[in-house]
Coordinates of C-alpha atoms in Angstrom, one line a residue:
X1420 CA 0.0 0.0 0.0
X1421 CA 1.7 3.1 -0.9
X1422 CA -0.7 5.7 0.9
X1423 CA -2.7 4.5 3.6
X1424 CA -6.2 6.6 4.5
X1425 CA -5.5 6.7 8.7
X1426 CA -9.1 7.3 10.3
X1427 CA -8.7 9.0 14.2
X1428 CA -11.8 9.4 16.3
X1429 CA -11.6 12.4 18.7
X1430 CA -12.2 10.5 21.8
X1431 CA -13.8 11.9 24.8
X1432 CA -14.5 15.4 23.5
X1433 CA -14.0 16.4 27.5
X1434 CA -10.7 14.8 27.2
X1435 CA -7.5 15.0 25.6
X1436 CA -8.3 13.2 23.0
X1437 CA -9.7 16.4 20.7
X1438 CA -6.2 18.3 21.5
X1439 CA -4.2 14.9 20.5
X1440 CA -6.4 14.8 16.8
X1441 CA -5.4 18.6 16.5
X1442 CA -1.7 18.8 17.1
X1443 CA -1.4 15.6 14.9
X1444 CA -3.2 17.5 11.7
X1445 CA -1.3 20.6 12.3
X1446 CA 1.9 18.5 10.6
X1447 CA 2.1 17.2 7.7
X1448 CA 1.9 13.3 7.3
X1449 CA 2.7 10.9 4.9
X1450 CA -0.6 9.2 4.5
X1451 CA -4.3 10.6 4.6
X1452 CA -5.7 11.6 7.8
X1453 CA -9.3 11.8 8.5
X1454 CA -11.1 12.4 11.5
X1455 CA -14.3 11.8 13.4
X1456 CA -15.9 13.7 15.7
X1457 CA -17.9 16.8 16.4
X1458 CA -17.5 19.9 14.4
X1459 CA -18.3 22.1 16.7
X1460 CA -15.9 20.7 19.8
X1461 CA -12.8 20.9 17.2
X1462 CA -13.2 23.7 16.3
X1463 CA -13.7 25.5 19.5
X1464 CA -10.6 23.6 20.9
X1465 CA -8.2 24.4 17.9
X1466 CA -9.1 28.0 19.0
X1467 CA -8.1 27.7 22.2
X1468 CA -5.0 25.9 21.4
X1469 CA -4.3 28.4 18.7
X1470 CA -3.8 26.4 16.3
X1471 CA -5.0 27.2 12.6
X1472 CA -6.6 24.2 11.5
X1473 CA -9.4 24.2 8.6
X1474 CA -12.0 21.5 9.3
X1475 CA -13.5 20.2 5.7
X1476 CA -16.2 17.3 4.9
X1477 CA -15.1 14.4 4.4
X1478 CA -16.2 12.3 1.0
X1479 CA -15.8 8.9 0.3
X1480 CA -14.9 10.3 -3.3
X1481 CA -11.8 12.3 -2.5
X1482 CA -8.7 11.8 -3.4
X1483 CA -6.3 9.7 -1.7
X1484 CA -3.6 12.4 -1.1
X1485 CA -0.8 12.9 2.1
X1486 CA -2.3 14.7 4.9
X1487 CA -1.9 19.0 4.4
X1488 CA -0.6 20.7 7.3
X1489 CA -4.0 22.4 8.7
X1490 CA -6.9 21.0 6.7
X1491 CA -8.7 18.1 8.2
X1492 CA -11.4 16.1 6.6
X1493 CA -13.8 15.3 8.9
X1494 CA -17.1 13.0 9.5
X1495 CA -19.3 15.5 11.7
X1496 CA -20.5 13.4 14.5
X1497 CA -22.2 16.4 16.7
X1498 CA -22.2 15.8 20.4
X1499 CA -25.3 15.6 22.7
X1500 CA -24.0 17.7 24.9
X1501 CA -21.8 20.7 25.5
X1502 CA -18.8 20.2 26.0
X1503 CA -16.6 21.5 28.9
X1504 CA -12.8 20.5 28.6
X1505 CA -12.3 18.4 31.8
X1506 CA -15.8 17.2 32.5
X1507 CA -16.8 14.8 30.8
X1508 CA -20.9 14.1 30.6
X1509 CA -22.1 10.5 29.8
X1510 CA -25.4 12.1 28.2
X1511 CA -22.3 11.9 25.3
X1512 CA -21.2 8.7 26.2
X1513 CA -23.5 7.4 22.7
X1514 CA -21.6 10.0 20.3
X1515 CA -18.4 8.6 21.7
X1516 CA -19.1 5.2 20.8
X1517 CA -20.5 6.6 17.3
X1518 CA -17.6 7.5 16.6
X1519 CA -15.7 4.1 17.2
X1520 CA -18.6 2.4 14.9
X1521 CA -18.1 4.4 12.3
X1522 CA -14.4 4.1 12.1
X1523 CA -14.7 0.4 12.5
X1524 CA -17.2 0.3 9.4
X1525 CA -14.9 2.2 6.4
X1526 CA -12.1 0.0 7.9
X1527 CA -14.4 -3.2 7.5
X1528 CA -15.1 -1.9 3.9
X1529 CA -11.6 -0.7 3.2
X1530 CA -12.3 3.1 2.3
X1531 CA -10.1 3.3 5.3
X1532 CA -7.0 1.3 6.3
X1533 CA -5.9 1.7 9.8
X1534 CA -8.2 3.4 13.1
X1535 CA -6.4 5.6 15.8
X1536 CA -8.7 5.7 18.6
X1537 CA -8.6 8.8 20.9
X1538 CA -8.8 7.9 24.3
X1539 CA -12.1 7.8 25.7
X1540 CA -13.2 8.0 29.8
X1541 CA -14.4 4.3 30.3
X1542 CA -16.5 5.3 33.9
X1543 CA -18.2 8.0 31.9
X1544 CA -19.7 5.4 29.0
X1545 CA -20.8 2.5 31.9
X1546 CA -22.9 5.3 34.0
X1547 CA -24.6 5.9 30.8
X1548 CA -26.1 2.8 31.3
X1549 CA -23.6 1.3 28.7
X1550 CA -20.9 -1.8 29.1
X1551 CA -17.9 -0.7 28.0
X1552 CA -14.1 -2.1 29.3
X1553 CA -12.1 -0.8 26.8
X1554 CA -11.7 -0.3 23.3
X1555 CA -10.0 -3.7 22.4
X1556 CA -13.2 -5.9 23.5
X1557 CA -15.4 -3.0 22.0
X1558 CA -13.5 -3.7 19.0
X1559 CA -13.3 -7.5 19.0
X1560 CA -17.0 -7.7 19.5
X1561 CA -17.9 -5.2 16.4
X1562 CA -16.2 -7.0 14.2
X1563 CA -17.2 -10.4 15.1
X1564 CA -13.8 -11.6 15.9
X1565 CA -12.0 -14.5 17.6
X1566 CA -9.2 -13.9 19.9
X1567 CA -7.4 -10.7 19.8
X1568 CA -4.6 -9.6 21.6
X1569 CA -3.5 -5.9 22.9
X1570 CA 0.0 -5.4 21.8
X1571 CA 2.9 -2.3 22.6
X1572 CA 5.4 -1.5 20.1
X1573 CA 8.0 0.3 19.8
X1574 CA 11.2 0.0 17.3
X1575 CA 12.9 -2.7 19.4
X1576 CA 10.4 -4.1 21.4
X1577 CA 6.9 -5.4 21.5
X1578 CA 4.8 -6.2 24.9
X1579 CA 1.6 -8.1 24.6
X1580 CA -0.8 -8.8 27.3
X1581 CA -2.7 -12.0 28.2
X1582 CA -5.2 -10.3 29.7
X1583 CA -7.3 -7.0 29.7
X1584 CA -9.3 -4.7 31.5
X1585 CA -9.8 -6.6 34.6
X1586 CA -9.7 -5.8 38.1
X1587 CA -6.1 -7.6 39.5
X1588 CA -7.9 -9.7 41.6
X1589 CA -9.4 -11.8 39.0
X1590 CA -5.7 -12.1 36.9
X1591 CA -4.9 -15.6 38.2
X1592 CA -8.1 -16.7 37.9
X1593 CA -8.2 -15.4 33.6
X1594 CA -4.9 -17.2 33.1
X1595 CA -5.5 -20.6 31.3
X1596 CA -3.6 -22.9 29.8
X1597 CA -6.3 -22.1 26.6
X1598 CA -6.1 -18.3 27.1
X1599 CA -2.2 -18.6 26.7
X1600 CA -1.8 -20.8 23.9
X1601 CA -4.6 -18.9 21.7
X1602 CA -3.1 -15.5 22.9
X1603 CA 0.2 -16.7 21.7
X1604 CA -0.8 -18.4 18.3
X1605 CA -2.0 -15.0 17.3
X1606 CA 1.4 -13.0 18.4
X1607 CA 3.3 -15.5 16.2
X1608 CA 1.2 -15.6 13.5
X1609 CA 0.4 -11.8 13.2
X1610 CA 4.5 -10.8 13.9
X1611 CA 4.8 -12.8 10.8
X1612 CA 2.2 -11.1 8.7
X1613 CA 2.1 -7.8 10.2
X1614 CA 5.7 -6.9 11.0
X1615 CA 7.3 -9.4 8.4
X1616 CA 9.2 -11.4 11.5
X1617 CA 10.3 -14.6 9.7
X1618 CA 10.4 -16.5 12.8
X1619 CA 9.4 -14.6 15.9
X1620 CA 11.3 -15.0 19.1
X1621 CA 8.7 -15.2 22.1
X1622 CA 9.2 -14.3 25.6
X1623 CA 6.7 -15.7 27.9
X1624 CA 6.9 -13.7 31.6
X1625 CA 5.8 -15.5 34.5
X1626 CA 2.6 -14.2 36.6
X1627 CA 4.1 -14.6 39.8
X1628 CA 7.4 -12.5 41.5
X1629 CA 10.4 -14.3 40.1
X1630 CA 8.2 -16.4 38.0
X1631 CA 6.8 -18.3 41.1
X1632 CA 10.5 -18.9 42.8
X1633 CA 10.4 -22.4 42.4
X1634 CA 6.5 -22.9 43.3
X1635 CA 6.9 -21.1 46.7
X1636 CA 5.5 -17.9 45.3
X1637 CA 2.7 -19.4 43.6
X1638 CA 1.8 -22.3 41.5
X1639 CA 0.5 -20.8 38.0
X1640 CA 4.0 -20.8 36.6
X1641 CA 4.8 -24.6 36.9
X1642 CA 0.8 -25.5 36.5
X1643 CA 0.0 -23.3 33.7
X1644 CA 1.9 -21.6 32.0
X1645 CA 5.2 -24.2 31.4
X1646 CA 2.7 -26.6 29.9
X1647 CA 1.5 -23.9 27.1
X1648 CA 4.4 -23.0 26.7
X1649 CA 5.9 -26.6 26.5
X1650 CA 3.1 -27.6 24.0
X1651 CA 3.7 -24.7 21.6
X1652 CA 7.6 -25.3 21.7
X1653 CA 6.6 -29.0 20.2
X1654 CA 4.6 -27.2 17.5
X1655 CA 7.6 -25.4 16.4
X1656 CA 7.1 -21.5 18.2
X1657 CA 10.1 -20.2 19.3
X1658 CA 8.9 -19.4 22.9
X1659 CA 11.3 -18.8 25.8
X1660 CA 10.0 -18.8 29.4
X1661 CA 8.4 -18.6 31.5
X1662 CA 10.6 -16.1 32.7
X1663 CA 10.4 -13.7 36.0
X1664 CA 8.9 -10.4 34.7
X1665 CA 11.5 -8.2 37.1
X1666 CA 14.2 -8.7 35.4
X1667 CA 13.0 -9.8 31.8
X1668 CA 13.2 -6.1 30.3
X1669 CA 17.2 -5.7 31.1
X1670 CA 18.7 -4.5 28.1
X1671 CA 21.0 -6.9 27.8
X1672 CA 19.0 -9.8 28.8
X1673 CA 16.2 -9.0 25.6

């Protein structure tokens, strides 16, 4: 793909998310940019940022060009609500998620290639009367997919996460012997599509301090998560571990 069309939602227009969308389209970029959100919130901000930034309609017709400093297409999704920066209002809490459906649908259609979601406030959308824990299981279930995993990158180094959005009580109860090996069949799998990784080195960290010391600092290592591990090294994954999480990010040790 020489020039991808990058959609951004604006977030919680209480939050930063508006001023994130803003300072991004006041560069220049080397694909398309378009945003969702509200008009009238973006523009409002941009003025008190000061920053010069011409908001245009968005058409499924235009040209696929590189984004221009200061002009923005945009799909108007008007709030319910005015908007005061710092408070958010769940009376708004439906045009945030209208804004993460519509991204998700000219992504599923391919008028748009990638979504950058603004953050969003995820107490805000659940006292509207709404379940919401985050946008990755938002995501997985509006586009009727499998397992997904939540994965930070960075030039060097990538971090995924067996589990999401749960309260840290309920970790070691979410860890499964399933859970791991479908979690990690995806990381190999999509490091070899996605990032072009021939064969992916995997680094499994252990749940407990020092990965369990042995069993005396918990069990989930040796019952759990050796086995996965130990049955996806017989399937040919290059997976190291489990290893004890405080000391696995030393430089020289990755």
């Amino acid at each position: 793909m020489s020039l991808p069309r990058i959609i951004i939602t604006a977030g919680e227009p209480a939050g930063i998310g508006p001023d994130v969308l803003l300072k991004a389209a006041a560069q220049p970029h080397s694909a398309q940019l378009v945003a969702v959100g509200c008009a009238e919130v973006l523009a409002a901000r941009a003025e008190q940022l000061n920053l010069k930034i011409r908001l245009t309609p968005y058409s499924s017709t235009s040209k696929l060009v590189p984004h221009d400093a200061g002009l923005l297409p945009l799909i108007d999704i008007p709030i319910k609500q005015a908007v005061r920066a710092g408070m958010p209002d769940k009376c708004n809490a439906s045009h945030v998620l209208a804004m993460i459906d519509q991204a998700v649908a000219l992504c599923t259609v391919g008028e748009c290639h990638a979504m950058v979601t603004g953050p969003v406030q995820k107490s805000v959308i659940n006292d509207a009367g709404i379940p919401f824990s985050g946008h990755t299981e938002y995501l997985r279930e509006a586009t009727s997919s499998g397992e997904v995993v939540m994965l930070l990158t960075s030039d060097t180094l990538r971090v995924a996460l067996a589990t999401t959005h749960i309260p840290l009580n309920r970790v070691s109860h979410a860890i499964t012997s399933e859970l791991l090996t479908h979690k990690l069949k995806v990381i190999d799998q999509d490091l070899k599509k996605s990032f072009g990784i021939a064969r992916p080195r995997i680094t499994v960290l252990g749940l407990n301090p020092h990965a369990g010391e042995g069993g005396y600092l918990g069990s989930e290592e040796l019952d759990i998560i050796e086995p996965a591990c130990d049955a996806l090294r017989r399937q040919g994954l290059s997976i190291n571990g489990p290893v004890p999480a405080d000391s696995a990010f030393i430089p020289s040790v990755r």
